[in-house]
mmCIF file of C-alpha atoms in Angstrom:
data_model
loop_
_atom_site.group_PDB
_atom_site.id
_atom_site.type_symbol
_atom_site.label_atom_id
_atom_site.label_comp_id
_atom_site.label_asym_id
_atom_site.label_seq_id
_atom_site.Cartn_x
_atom_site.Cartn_y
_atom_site.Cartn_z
ATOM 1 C CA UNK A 1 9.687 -29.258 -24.862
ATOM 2 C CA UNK A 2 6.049 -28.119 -23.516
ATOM 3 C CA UNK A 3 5.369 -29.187 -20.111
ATOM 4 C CA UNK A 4 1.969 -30.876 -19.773
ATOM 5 C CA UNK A 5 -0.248 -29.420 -16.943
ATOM 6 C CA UNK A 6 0.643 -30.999 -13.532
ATOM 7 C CA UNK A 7 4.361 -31.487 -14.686
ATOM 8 C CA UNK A 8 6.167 -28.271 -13.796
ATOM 9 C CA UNK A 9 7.691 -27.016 -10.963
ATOM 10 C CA UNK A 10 4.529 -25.596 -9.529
ATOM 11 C CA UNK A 11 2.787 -29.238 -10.447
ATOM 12 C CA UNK A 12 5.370 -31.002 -8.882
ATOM 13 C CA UNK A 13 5.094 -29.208 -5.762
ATOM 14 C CA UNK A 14 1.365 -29.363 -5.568
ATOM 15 C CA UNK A 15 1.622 -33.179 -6.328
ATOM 16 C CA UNK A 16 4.450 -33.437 -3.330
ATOM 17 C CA UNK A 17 2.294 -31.549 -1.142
ATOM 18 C CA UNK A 18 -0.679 -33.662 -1.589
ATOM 19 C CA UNK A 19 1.416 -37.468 -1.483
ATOM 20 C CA UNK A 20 2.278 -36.226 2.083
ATOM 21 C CA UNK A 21 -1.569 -35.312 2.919
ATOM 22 C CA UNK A 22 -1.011 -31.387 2.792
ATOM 23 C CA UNK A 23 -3.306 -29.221 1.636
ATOM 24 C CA UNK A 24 -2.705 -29.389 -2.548
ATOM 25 C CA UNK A 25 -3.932 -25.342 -2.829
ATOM 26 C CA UNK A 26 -1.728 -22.231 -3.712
ATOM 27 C CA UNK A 27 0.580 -21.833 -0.497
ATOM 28 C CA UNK A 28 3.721 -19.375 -0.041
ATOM 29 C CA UNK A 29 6.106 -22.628 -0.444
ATOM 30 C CA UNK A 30 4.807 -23.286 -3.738
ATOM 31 C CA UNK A 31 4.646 -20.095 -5.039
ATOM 32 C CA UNK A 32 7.999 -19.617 -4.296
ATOM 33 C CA UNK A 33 8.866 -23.083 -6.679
ATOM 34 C CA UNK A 34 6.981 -20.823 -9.380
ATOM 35 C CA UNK A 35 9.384 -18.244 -9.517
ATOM 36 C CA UNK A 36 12.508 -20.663 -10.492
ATOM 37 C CA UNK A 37 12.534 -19.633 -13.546
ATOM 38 C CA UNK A 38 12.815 -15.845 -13.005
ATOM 39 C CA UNK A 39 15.064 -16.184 -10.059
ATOM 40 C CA UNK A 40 17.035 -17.834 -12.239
ATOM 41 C CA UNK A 41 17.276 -14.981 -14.530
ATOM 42 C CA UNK A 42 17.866 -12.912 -11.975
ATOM 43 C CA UNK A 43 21.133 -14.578 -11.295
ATOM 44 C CA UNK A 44 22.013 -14.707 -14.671
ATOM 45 C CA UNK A 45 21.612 -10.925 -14.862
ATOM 46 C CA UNK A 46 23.710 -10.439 -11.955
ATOM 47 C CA UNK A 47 26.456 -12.666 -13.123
ATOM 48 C CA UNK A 48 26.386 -10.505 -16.847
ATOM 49 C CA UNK A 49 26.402 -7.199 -14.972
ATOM 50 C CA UNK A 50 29.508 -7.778 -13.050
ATOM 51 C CA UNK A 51 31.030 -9.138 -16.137
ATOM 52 C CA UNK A 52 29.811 -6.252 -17.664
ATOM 53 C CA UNK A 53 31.752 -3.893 -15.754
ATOM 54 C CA UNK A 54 35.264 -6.230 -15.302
ATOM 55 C CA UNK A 55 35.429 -6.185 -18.629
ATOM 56 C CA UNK A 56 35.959 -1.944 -18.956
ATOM 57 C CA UNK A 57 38.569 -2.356 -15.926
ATOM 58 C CA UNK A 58 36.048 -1.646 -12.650
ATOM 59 C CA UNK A 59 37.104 -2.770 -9.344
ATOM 60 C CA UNK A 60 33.650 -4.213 -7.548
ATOM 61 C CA UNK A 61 33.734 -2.810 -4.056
ATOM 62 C CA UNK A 62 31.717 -3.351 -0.817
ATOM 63 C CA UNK A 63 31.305 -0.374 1.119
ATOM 64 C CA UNK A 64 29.065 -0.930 4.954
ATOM 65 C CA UNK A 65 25.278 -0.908 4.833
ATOM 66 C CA UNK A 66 25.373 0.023 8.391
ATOM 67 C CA UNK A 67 26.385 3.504 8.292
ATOM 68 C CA UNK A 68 26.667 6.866 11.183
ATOM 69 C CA UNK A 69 25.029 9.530 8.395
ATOM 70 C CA UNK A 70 23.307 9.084 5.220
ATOM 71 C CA UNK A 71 22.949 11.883 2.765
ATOM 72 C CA UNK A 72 20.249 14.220 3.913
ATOM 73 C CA UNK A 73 17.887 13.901 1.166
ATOM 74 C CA UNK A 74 14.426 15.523 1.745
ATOM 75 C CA UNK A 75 12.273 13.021 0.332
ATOM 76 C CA UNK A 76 14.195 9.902 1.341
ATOM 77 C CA UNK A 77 14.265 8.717 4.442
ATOM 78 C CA UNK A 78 16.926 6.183 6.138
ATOM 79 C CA UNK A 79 15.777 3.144 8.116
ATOM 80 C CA UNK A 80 17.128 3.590 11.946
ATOM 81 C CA UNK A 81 19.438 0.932 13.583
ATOM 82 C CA UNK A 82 20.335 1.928 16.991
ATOM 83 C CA UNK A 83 22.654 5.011 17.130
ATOM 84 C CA UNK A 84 23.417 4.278 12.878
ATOM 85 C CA UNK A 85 21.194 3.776 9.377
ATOM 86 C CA UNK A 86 20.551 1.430 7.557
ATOM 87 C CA UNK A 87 22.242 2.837 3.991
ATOM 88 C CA UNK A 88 20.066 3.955 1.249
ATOM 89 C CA UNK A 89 22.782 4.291 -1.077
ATOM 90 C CA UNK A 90 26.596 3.751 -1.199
ATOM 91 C CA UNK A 91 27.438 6.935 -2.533
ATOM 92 C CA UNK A 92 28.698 8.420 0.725
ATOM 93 C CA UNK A 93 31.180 5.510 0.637
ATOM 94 C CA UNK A 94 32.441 5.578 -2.929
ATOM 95 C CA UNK A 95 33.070 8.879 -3.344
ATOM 96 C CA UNK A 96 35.554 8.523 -0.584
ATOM 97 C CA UNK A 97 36.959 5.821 -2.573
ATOM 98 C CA UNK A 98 37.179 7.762 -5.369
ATOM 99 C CA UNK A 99 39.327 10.651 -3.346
ATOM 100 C CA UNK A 100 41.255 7.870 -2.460
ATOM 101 C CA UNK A 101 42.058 7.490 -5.501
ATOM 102 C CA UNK A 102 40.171 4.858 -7.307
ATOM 103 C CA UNK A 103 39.155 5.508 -10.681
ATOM 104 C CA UNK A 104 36.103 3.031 -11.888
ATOM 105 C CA UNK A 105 34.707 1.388 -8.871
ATOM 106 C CA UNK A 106 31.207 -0.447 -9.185
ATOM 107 C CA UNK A 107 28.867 -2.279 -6.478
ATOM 108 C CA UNK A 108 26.180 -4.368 -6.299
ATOM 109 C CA UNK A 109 24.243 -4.149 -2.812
ATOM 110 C CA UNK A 110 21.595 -4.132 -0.574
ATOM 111 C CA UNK A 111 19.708 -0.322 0.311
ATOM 112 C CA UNK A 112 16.835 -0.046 2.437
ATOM 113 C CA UNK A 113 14.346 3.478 2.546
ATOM 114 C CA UNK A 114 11.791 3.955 4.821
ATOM 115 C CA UNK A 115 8.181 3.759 4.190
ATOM 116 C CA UNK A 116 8.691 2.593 -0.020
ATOM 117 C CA UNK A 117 6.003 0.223 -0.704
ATOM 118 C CA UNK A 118 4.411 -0.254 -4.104
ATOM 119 C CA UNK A 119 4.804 -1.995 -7.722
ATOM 120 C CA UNK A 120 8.076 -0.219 -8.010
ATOM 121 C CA UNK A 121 8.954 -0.176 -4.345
ATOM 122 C CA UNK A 122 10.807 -2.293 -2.200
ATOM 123 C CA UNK A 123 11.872 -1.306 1.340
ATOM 124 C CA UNK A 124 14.584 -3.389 0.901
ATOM 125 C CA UNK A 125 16.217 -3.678 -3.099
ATOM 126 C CA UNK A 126 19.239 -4.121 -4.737
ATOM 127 C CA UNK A 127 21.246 -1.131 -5.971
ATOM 128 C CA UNK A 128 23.702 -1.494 -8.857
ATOM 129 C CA UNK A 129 26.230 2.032 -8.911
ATOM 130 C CA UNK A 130 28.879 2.455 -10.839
ATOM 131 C CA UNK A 131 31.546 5.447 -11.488
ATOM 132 C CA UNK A 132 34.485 6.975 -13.256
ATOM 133 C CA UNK A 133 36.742 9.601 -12.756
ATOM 134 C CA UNK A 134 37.074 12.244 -15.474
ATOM 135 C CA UNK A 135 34.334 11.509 -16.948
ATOM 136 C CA UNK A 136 30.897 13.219 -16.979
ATOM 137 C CA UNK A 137 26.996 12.324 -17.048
ATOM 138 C CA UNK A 138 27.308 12.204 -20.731
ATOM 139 C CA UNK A 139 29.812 9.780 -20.829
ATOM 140 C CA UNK A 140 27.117 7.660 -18.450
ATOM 141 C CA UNK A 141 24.629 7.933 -21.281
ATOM 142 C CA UNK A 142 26.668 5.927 -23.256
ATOM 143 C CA UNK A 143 27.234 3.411 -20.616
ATOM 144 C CA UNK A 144 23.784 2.665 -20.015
ATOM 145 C CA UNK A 145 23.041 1.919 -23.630
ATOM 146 C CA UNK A 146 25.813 -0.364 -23.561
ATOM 147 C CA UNK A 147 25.150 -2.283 -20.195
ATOM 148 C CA UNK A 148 21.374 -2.870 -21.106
ATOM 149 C CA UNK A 149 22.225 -3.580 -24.737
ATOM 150 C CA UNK A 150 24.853 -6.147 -23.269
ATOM 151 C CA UNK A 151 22.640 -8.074 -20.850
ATOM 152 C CA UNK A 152 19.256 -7.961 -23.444
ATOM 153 C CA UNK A 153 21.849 -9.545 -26.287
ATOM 154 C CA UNK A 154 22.640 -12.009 -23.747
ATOM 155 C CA UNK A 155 19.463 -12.961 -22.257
ATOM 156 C CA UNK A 156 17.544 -12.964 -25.455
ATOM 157 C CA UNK A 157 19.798 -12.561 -28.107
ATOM 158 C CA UNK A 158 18.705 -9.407 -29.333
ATOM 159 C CA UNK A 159 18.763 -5.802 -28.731
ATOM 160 C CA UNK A 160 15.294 -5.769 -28.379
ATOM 161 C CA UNK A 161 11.969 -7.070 -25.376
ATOM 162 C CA UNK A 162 8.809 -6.739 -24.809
ATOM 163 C CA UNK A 163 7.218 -4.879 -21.917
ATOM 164 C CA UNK A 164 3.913 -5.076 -20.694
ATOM 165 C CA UNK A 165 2.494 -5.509 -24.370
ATOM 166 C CA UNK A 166 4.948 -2.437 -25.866
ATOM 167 C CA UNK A 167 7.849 -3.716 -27.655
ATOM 168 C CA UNK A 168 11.133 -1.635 -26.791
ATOM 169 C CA UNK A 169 13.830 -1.335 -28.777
ATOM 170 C CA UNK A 170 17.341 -0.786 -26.946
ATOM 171 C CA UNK A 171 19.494 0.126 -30.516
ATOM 172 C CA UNK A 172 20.660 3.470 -30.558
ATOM 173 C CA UNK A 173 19.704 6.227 -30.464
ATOM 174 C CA UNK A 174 18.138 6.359 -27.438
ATOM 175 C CA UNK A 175 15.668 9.834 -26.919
ATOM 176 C CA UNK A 176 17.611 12.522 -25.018
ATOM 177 C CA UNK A 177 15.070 14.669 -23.828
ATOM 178 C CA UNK A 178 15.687 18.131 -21.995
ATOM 179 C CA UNK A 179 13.858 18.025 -18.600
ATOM 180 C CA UNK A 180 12.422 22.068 -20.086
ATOM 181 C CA UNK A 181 11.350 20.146 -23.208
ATOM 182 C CA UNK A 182 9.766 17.364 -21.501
ATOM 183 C CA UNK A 183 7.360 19.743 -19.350
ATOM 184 C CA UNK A 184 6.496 22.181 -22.079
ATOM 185 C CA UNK A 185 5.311 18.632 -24.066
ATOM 186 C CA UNK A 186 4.024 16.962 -21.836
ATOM 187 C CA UNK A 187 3.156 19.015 -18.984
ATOM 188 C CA UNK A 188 1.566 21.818 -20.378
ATOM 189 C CA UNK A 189 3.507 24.379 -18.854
ATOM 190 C CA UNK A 190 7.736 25.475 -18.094
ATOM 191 C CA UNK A 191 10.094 24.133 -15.499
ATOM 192 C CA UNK A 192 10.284 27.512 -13.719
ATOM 193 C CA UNK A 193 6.629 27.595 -13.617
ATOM 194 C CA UNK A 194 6.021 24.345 -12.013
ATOM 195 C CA UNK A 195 8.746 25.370 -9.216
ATOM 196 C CA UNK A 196 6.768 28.230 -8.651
ATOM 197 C CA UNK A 197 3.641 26.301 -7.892
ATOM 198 C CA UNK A 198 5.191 24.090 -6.386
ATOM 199 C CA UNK A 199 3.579 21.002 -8.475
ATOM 200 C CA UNK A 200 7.396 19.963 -10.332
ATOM 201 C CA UNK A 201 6.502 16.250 -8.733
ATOM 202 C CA UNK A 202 3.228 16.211 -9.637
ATOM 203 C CA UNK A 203 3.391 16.690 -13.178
ATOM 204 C CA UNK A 204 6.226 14.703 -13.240
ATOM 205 C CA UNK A 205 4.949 11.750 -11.855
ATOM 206 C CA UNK A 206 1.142 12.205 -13.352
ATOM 207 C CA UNK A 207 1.292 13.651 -17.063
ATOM 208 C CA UNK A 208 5.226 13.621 -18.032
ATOM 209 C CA UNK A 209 6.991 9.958 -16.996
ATOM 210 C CA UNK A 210 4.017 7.859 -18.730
ATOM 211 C CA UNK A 211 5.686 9.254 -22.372
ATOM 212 C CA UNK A 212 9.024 7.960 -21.493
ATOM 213 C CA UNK A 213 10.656 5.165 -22.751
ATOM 214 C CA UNK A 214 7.676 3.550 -24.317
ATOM 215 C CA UNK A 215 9.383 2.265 -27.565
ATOM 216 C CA UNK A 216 13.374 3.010 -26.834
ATOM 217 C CA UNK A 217 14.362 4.334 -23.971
ATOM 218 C CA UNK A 218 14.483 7.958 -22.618
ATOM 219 C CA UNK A 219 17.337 9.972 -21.214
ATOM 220 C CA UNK A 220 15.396 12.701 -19.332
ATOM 221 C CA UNK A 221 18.467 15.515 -18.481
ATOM 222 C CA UNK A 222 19.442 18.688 -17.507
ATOM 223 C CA UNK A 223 17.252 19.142 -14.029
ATOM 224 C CA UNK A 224 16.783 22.267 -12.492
ATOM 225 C CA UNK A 225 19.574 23.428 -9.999
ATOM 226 C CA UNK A 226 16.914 23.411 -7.346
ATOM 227 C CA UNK A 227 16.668 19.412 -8.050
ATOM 228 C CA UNK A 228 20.493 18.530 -8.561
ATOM 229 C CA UNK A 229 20.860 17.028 -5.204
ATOM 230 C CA UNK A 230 25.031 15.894 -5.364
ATOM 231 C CA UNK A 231 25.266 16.942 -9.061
ATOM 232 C CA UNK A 232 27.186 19.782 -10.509
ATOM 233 C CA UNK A 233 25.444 22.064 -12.141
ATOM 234 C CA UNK A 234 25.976 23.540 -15.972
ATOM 235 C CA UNK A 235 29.274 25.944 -16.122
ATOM 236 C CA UNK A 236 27.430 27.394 -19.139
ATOM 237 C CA UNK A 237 24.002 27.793 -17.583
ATOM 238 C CA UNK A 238 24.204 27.816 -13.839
ATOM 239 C CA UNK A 239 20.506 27.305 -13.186
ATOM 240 C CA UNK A 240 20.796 23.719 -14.446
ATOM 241 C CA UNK A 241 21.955 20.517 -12.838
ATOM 242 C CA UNK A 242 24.000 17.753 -15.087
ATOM 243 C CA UNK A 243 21.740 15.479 -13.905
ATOM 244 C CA UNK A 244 19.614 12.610 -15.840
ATOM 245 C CA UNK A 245 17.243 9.920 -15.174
ATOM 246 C CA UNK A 246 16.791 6.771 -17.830
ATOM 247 C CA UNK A 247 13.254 5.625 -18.393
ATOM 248 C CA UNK A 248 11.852 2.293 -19.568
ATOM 249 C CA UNK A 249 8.371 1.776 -19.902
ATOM 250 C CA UNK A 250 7.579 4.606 -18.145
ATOM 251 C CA UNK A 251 9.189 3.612 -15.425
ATOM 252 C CA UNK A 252 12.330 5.228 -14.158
ATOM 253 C CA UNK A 253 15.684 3.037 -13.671
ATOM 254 C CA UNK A 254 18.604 5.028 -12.957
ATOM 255 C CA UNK A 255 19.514 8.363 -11.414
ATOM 256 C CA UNK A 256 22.664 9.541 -12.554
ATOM 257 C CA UNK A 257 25.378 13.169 -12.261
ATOM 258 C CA UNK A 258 28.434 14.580 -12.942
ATOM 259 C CA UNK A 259 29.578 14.835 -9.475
ATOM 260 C CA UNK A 260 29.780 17.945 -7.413
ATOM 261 C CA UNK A 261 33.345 18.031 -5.610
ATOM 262 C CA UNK A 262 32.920 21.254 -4.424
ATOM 263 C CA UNK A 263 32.951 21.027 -0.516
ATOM 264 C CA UNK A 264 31.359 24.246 0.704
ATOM 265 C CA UNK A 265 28.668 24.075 -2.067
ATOM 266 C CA UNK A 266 27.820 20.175 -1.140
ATOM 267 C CA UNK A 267 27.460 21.356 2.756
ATOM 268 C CA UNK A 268 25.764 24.385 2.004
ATOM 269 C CA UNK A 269 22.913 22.007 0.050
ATOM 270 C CA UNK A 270 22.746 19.543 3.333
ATOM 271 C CA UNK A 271 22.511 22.076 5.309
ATOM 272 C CA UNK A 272 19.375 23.005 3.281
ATOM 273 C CA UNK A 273 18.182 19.626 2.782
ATOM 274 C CA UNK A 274 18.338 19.322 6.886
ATOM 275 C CA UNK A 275 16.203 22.175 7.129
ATOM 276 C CA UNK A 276 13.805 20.961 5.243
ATOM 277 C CA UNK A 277 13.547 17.727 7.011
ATOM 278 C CA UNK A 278 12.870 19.759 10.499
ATOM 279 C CA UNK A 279 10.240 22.082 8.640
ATOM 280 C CA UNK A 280 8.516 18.454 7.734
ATOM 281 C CA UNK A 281 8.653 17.506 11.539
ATOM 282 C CA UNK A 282 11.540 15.017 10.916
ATOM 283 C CA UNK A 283 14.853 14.274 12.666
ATOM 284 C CA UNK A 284 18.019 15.291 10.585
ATOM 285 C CA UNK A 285 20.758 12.663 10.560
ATOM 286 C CA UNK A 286 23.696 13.472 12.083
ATOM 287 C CA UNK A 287 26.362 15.686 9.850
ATOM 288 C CA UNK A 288 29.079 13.476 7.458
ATOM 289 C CA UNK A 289 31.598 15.376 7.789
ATOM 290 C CA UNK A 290 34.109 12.807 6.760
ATOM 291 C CA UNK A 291 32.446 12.675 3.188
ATOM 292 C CA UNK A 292 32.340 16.594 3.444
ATOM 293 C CA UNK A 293 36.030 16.846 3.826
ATOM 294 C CA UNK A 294 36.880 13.828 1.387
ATOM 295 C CA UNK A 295 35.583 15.963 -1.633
ATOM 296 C CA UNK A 296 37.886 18.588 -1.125
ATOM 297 C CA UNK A 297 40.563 14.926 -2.676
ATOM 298 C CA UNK A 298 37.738 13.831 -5.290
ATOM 299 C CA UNK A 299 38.750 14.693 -8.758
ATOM 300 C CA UNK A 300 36.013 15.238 -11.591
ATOM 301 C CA UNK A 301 33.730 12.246 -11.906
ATOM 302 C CA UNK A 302 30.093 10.599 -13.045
ATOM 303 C CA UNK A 303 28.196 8.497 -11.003
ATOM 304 C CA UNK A 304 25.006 6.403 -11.261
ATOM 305 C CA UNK A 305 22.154 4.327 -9.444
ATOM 306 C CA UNK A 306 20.184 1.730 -11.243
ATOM 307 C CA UNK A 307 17.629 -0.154 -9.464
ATOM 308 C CA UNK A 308 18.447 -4.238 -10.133
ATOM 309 C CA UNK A 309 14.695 -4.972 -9.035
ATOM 310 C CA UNK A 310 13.422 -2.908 -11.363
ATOM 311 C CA UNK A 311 15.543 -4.302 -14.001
ATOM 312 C CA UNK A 312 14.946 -7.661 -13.990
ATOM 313 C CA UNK A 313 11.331 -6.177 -13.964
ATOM 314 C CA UNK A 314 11.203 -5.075 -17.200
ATOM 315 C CA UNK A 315 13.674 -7.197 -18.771
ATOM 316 C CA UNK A 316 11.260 -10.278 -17.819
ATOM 317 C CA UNK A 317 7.963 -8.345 -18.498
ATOM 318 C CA UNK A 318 6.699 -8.351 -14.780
ATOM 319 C CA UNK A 319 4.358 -6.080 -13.343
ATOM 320 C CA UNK A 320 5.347 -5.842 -10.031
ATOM 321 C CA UNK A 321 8.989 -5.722 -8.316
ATOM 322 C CA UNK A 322 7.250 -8.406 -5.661
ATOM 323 C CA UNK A 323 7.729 -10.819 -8.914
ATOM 324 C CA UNK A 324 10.991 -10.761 -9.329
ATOM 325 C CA UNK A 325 12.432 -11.273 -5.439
ATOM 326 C CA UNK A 326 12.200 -14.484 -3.800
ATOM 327 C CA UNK A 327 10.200 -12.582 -0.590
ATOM 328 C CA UNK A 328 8.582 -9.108 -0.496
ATOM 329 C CA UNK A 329 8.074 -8.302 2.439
ATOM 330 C CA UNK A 330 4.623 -9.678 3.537
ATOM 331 C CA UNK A 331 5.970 -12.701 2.706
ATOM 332 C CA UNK A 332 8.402 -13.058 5.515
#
């Protein structure tokens, strides 16, 4: 039935708020009453995501968000909290798991990154990661189409939505696109070239991400082994990373790898990473060693991050992250 103006939730509020003599204009409470519906959704998501998951026989885990050592990461920097971090991932903590000797383990939490503020940027968002021994980032690929194929068919029925006025199909096949093919497309020039001029980001960011995922979604792979962070990299080609990153929209969603489990390569890469956070006048975190010496027990395995924020984003055709969250932060 269509609401007549005045009757919604927003009405309603504005009609409480002036039977009791307050001021009847836009205010943060009300506001908040106009996002009912798509907090609602929200939930709904979350729900069909963890269903999602106990269905193909993962264990939901909670790992500690207040943590000694995050993963050095060059261009991601950890919130302080006394002597510890505030986590920016739980992959530190699941991989352990994983040595332990859990095979599918999946979470659903809170990470929090210093100085991330935009459309897409939260300081504080909800992480979805997920992964699977003996199995590799291809084997992700497939999950992803089936998680966002699962939750469109149940939130609209269809393997289909509409975006910011593009219309994106989620039925297979999804593009697989080569990082290397990407950049001689779209960027105008080679991967190896754009290391060496140190603009990979750039054109990225600028001429390369807008192309993605505008009618079905992209899987951008195969990342330079300068780039592959905790992935392995190709046994067949060595100077490339089995890495990928899904796009929507444009807009990336998840960050996924076949894990490295090698121990000396993964320290030899935070060392590296640590250096470059004191060439760029920061403070390296301190060393985890107990993840270090965990990998040595981790057998082959894929993991992946998927920002929930974003999600819901797209799958309810907001602009802004700050849409879908009850308070961003300027709120509070």
């Amino acid at each position: 039935m269509t609401e007549h103006p005045g009757t919604g939730t927003v009405g309603r509020f504005k009609k409480n708020f002036s039977d009791c003599g307050m001021d009847p204009h836009p205010s943060e409470t009300w506001k908040l009453a106009g996002k009912r519906d798509i907090l609602r959704i929200r939930g709904e998501l979350l729900h069909s995501i963890r269903l999602f998951f106990r269905e193909r026989h993962y264990l939901e885990v909670e790992t500690p968000v207040l943590i000694p050592a995050p993963a050095p990461e060059p261009h991601i920097d950890a919130v302080a909290c006394g002597d510890r971090y505030l986590q920016t991932s739980p992959e530190l903590c699941m991989k352990r798991l994983l040595a332990a000797g859990y095979p599918r383990l999946f979470q659903v939490c809170r990470c929090f990154r210093e100085a991330e503020r935009g459309s897409r940027h939260l300081p504080e968002f909800t992480m979805l990661e997920w992964y699977a021994v003996e199995r590799d980032y291809l084997f992700l690929m497939d999950e992803c189409e089936a998680l966002l194929r699962f939750l469109s068919g149940t939130l609209y029925g269809k393997e289909e939505f509409a975006y910011q006025g593009r219309s994106i199909r989620l039925s297979p096949p999804w593009e697989r696109l080569s990082v290397e093919d990407a950049f001689r497309m779209y960027g105008g020039l080679s991967v190896r070239e754009a290391l060496a001029e140190d603009c990979f980001d750039e054109v990225l960011v600028s001429r390369i991400e807008p192309n993605l995922g505008t009618e079905r979604p992209t899987f951008l792979y195969d990342y330079p082994a300068e780039l592959a962070s905790l992935a392995r990299t190709k046994e067949a080609d060595p100077r490339l990373a089995e890495r990928f990153e899904l796009y929507l929209g444009g807009i990336e969603l998840a960050n996924a790898f076949s894990e490295l489990i090698d121990p000396r390569e993964q320290a030899l890469r935070f060392e590296e990473a640590q250096q470059q956070q004191i060439a760029s006048g920061k403070r390296p975190y301190p060393w985890p060693g107990r993840f270090i010496e965990a990998l040595s027990a981790m057998p082959p395995s894929a993991g992946i991050a998927l920002g929930v924020d974003r999600l819901v984003m797209l799958l309810t055709n907001q602009a802004s992250v700050d849409d879908v969250v009850a308070f961003p932060p300027e709120t509070l």
